[in-house]
């Protein structure tokens, strides 16, 4: 090496690139300590592009020289000009570095939360129907809110009971631990409920021991509510809350799907429940201001759709009892009050139970046992769901209630406000003091035959006359392409839809389809698509308080 030099001077930019791609170079310091006066004059000139030095420092010399973060790929190599200024050398860390990092960490949490909130605002917004757009512009200009007293909003939300989260912590192993505490989730949930300000809240997985500490805060927001705990002392249940300045409660009913007290009721041995309320709009125009709202949480087990079908049959029978108005003299079909059915049904739109709810008919004896999938050779068929002793017909009606209606039509003096729950065979822990008390009461109710009401009955088939429609279509056009993409309400191995808001319509005999009746859908709060959910990665997170997304819709209760 020539006298006066330590290292090598590189002039070619190509050589620099080649050296930058080699991570195993020797460590050399380039420095010229013998410069003549000509070089001193060159320092005043702007350095040429090829007058660039590669300075490679020994790691042992770097301990006290902090480098600017994120600017250097290799911490042991710097590319600089042959003119080094004092102001280019970074200062050592300040004495309060730990405090600064702590502040940066808090800022990172806030930024993560803000990012998720911005994504949710982009994905979730009000989408109006044609009627909704018409009403918003009926005064000649766009309006922010619907002013009609007959309009109201409904939210359905599985809020994830904290006890269930703790009992199944393995399901949330990849989640942010900060987002799983009840202190954080309760704050986010209450904030969302307050921001959405729904007139009716239909909640699932409401933890019983949080009623006084958390859900009592809903009273401060103007809500009154009905809660039903799951059977056999489970930690959570379902609840319906309604704005007391908007509605008054006419009637309420709770449903227990656990009916294993009867022989042959293996499909009704689970502890799921439902809540039904009949409400009246306080300031509605006209006298027909009643609406029935129900919420439920069906069994999760993805292999037991027969149980979900049996639970749906029981729920529809109870809705028939609460919502019934009379018989249509034109077509002979039952007439019902406007009815909304919400909840976590734990079934997807391509399942047999969903088709039954939407279409009103299902021949389940043609399907495979338990899974209710398409029958193939060698598989067993689904047998009869509910035994005769439970007295629920294939039309999802209580036979005892049907008998009472016949008597009422023949004797107009019969009390129309009689408690018809007393003539059903369903057990309810709130109605009966004990199983012995239930058995003693039921022994006085005679068993009836479905054929006495309907004539010939088709076995292995179910039907109902509520004419249910879904608020959501479950798929919509992708914002980035013209393809249809699925919406999602939660993640179960994959992002799927299992939560629904159904509302009743009427059967149009001319068009052979279900159309809107007195309940008119004005708008829906959009759900994220599967692709958008993948960007969120997981829920709950720092901005979403549950492992389900809330559903929300605005309805108009028409007098027509």
Coordinates of C-alpha atoms in Angstrom, one line a residue, residues 68-340:
X68 CA -29.9 7.5 11.3
X69 CA -32.6 4.8 11.4
X70 CA -34.0 3.3 8.2
X71 CA -31.5 5.0 5.8
X72 CA -28.7 2.4 5.6
X73 CA -29.2 -1.2 4.6
X74 CA -25.8 -2.4 5.9
X75 CA -24.9 -0.8 9.2
X76 CA -21.2 -1.3 8.5
X77 CA -21.1 0.6 5.2
X78 CA -21.8 4.2 4.3
X79 CA -21.6 5.9 0.9
X80 CA -20.8 9.5 1.2
X81 CA -19.0 12.2 -0.7
X82 CA -15.3 12.9 0.0
X83 CA -16.5 16.0 1.9
X84 CA -17.7 15.2 5.4
X85 CA -19.4 18.0 7.3
X86 CA -19.8 18.1 11.1
X87 CA -23.6 18.6 10.8
X88 CA -23.9 15.4 8.9
X89 CA -22.8 13.3 11.8
X90 CA -25.8 12.2 13.9
X91 CA -25.8 13.2 17.6
X92 CA -25.7 10.5 20.3
X93 CA -29.0 9.6 22.0
X94 CA -30.3 12.0 24.5
X95 CA -30.5 11.1 28.2
X96 CA -34.3 10.7 28.0
X97 CA -34.3 8.0 25.3
X98 CA -36.5 5.7 27.2
X99 CA -39.1 8.4 27.6
X100 CA -39.0 9.2 23.9
X101 CA -39.4 5.6 22.9
X102 CA -42.3 5.3 25.3
X103 CA -44.0 8.2 23.7
X104 CA -43.3 6.7 20.2
X105 CA -44.9 3.4 21.4
X106 CA -48.1 5.1 22.5
X107 CA -48.2 7.0 19.2
X108 CA -47.9 3.6 17.4
X109 CA -50.9 2.2 19.2
X110 CA -52.9 5.3 18.3
X111 CA -51.8 5.2 14.7
X112 CA -52.8 1.5 14.5
X113 CA -56.2 2.3 15.9
X114 CA -56.7 5.2 13.6
X115 CA -55.7 3.1 10.6
X116 CA -58.3 0.4 11.4
X117 CA -61.0 3.0 12.1
X118 CA -60.3 4.7 8.7
X119 CA -60.6 1.3 7.0
X120 CA -63.9 0.6 8.8
X121 CA -65.3 4.0 7.7
X122 CA -64.4 3.2 4.2
X123 CA -65.9 -0.3 4.3
X124 CA -69.0 0.4 6.4
X125 CA -71.4 3.1 5.4
X126 CA -75.1 3.6 4.9
X127 CA -76.5 2.2 1.7
X128 CA -80.0 3.4 0.8
X129 CA -82.7 1.5 -1.1
X130 CA -84.6 3.3 -3.9
X131 CA -87.4 4.1 -1.4
X132 CA -84.8 5.4 1.0
X133 CA -83.3 7.7 -1.5
X134 CA -86.7 9.0 -2.5
X135 CA -87.6 9.8 1.1
X136 CA -84.3 11.5 1.7
X137 CA -84.9 13.8 -1.3
X138 CA -88.7 14.3 -0.9
X139 CA -88.4 17.9 0.3
X140 CA -86.4 18.9 -2.8
X141 CA -82.9 18.4 -1.4
X142 CA -80.8 15.8 0.3
X143 CA -81.4 15.2 4.0
X144 CA -79.0 13.6 6.5
X145 CA -81.7 11.8 8.5
X146 CA -85.1 10.4 7.9
X147 CA -87.7 12.6 9.5
X148 CA -90.6 10.1 9.4
X149 CA -91.9 9.1 12.8
X150 CA -92.7 5.6 11.4
X151 CA -89.0 4.9 10.6
X152 CA -86.7 3.2 13.1
X153 CA -83.3 1.5 13.1
X154 CA -82.4 -2.0 14.3
X155 CA -78.9 -3.3 15.2
X156 CA -78.0 -7.0 15.6
X157 CA -74.7 -7.6 17.3
X158 CA -72.9 -10.7 18.8
X159 CA -70.8 -8.8 21.3
X160 CA -68.6 -11.8 22.4
X161 CA -69.0 -12.6 26.1
X162 CA -65.7 -12.1 27.8
X163 CA -66.2 -15.5 29.7
X164 CA -66.4 -17.3 26.3
X165 CA -63.3 -15.5 25.1
X166 CA -61.3 -16.6 28.2
X167 CA -62.6 -20.1 28.0
X168 CA -61.5 -20.4 24.3
X169 CA -58.4 -18.3 24.4
X170 CA -56.7 -20.6 21.9
X171 CA -59.0 -19.2 19.2
X172 CA -57.5 -15.8 19.7
X173 CA -53.8 -16.8 19.9
X174 CA -52.9 -14.6 16.9
X175 CA -54.8 -11.6 18.1
X176 CA -53.4 -8.4 19.7
X177 CA -53.6 -9.1 23.4
X178 CA -54.3 -5.4 24.1
X179 CA -57.6 -5.8 22.1
X180 CA -58.8 -8.8 24.1
X181 CA -59.2 -7.3 27.6
X182 CA -62.8 -6.5 28.7
X183 CA -61.7 -3.1 29.8
X184 CA -60.7 -2.3 26.2
X185 CA -63.6 -4.2 24.5
X186 CA -66.3 -2.8 26.7
X187 CA -65.2 0.8 25.9
X188 CA -65.1 0.1 22.1
X189 CA -68.5 -1.7 22.2
X190 CA -70.2 1.1 24.1
X191 CA -68.7 3.7 21.8
X192 CA -70.0 1.9 18.8
X193 CA -73.5 1.4 20.3
X194 CA -73.6 5.1 21.2
X195 CA -72.4 6.3 17.8
X196 CA -74.8 4.1 15.8
X197 CA -77.7 5.1 18.2
X198 CA -80.0 2.3 17.0
X199 CA -83.6 2.4 18.2
X200 CA -83.6 -1.3 18.8
X201 CA -80.6 -3.4 19.9
X202 CA -80.6 -7.1 19.4
X203 CA -77.6 -8.6 21.3
X204 CA -76.1 -12.1 21.5
X205 CA -73.5 -13.4 24.0
X206 CA -74.5 -10.9 26.6
X207 CA -72.7 -11.9 29.8
X208 CA -75.0 -12.2 32.7
X209 CA -72.7 -10.8 35.4
X210 CA -72.0 -7.7 33.2
X211 CA -75.7 -6.7 33.2
X212 CA -75.2 -4.4 36.3
X213 CA -71.7 -3.1 35.5
X214 CA -71.8 -2.6 31.8
X215 CA -75.2 -3.1 30.2
X216 CA -76.8 -0.9 32.8
X217 CA -75.1 2.0 31.0
X218 CA -77.5 1.5 28.2
X219 CA -80.2 2.9 30.4
X220 CA -78.3 6.2 30.4
X221 CA -78.6 6.1 26.6
X222 CA -82.4 5.8 26.9
X223 CA -82.7 2.0 26.5
X224 CA -85.0 -0.5 28.3
X225 CA -84.3 -4.2 27.8
X226 CA -85.3 -7.9 28.2
X227 CA -82.5 -10.5 28.9
X228 CA -82.7 -14.3 28.7
X229 CA -79.8 -16.3 30.0
X230 CA -78.8 -19.6 28.3
X231 CA -80.2 -22.7 30.0
X232 CA -78.3 -24.8 32.6
X233 CA -76.6 -21.8 34.2
X234 CA -74.4 -20.7 31.3
X235 CA -72.6 -17.4 31.5
X236 CA -74.3 -15.5 28.6
X237 CA -77.6 -15.1 26.8
X238 CA -79.6 -12.9 24.4
X239 CA -81.1 -9.5 25.0
X240 CA -83.2 -6.9 23.2
X241 CA -83.0 -3.2 24.2
X242 CA -85.3 -0.5 22.8
X243 CA -85.4 3.2 23.1
X244 CA -88.1 4.0 25.7
X245 CA -88.9 7.4 24.1
X246 CA -89.5 5.6 20.7
X247 CA -91.3 2.4 21.7
X248 CA -93.4 1.0 24.5
X249 CA -93.4 -2.7 25.4
X250 CA -96.6 -4.6 24.7
X251 CA -95.5 -8.2 25.2
X252 CA -92.3 -10.2 25.6
X253 CA -91.5 -13.9 25.4
X254 CA -88.3 -15.9 26.0
X255 CA -87.6 -19.2 24.3
X256 CA -85.5 -22.1 25.6
X257 CA -84.4 -24.6 23.0
X258 CA -83.4 -27.1 25.7
X259 CA -86.4 -29.4 25.8
X260 CA -84.7 -32.7 26.6
X261 CA -87.4 -33.5 29.2
X262 CA -89.4 -35.2 26.4
X263 CA -88.3 -38.6 25.0
X264 CA -86.8 -38.6 21.6
X265 CA -85.8 -34.9 21.8
X266 CA -82.1 -35.4 21.1
X267 CA -82.2 -32.4 18.7
X268 CA -83.4 -30.1 21.5
X269 CA -80.7 -30.9 24.1
X270 CA -78.7 -27.7 23.7
X271 CA -78.8 -24.6 25.8
X272 CA -79.4 -21.9 23.2
X273 CA -82.2 -19.3 23.7
X274 CA -84.1 -16.5 22.0
X275 CA -86.0 -13.4 23.0
X276 CA -89.1 -12.0 21.4
X277 CA -90.8 -8.6 22.0
X278 CA -93.9 -6.9 20.7
X279 CA -93.4 -3.1 20.6
X280 CA -95.6 -0.2 19.7
X281 CA -94.2 3.0 18.1
X282 CA -95.2 5.8 20.4
X283 CA -95.4 8.6 17.8
X284 CA -96.4 6.6 14.8
X285 CA -99.0 7.9 12.3
X286 CA -102.0 5.7 12.3
X287 CA -103.1 2.9 14.7
X288 CA -101.3 0.0 13.1
X289 CA -98.1 0.7 15.0
X290 CA -97.1 -2.7 16.4
X291 CA -93.9 -4.5 15.4
X292 CA -92.5 -7.9 16.6
X293 CA -88.7 -8.2 17.0
X294 CA -86.8 -11.4 17.9
X295 CA -83.2 -12.3 18.4
X296 CA -81.5 -15.7 18.8
X297 CA -78.2 -17.5 18.9
X298 CA -78.4 -20.9 17.4
X299 CA -76.0 -23.8 18.0
X300 CA -72.5 -23.4 16.5
X301 CA -71.6 -27.1 15.7
X302 CA -71.1 -27.0 11.9
X303 CA -72.0 -30.8 11.7
X304 CA -75.4 -30.6 13.4
X305 CA -77.7 -28.6 11.1
X306 CA -80.5 -30.8 12.2
X307 CA -80.3 -29.2 15.6
X308 CA -80.3 -25.7 14.0
X309 CA -83.4 -26.7 12.0
X310 CA -85.2 -27.9 15.1
X311 CA -84.3 -24.8 17.0
X312 CA -85.6 -22.7 14.1
X313 CA -88.9 -24.6 14.1
X314 CA -89.4 -23.9 17.8
X315 CA -88.6 -20.2 17.3
X316 CA -91.0 -19.9 14.3
X317 CA -93.7 -21.5 16.4
X318 CA -93.3 -18.9 19.1
X319 CA -93.2 -16.1 16.5
X320 CA -96.5 -17.5 15.1
X321 CA -98.0 -17.3 18.6
X322 CA -96.8 -13.7 19.3
X323 CA -97.2 -12.2 15.8
X324 CA -100.5 -13.8 14.7
X325 CA -103.2 -11.4 13.6
X326 CA -105.8 -13.6 11.9
X327 CA -106.5 -15.5 8.7
X328 CA -106.4 -13.9 5.3
X329 CA -109.9 -14.3 3.8
X330 CA -108.5 -14.2 0.3
X331 CA -105.9 -17.0 0.4
X332 CA -106.5 -18.6 3.8
X333 CA -103.0 -18.0 4.9
X334 CA -102.1 -16.6 8.4
X335 CA -101.7 -12.9 8.7
X336 CA -98.9 -11.6 11.0
X337 CA -97.7 -8.3 12.5
X338 CA -94.6 -6.9 10.8
X339 CA -91.8 -9.1 12.2
X340 CA -88.0 -8.7 12.3

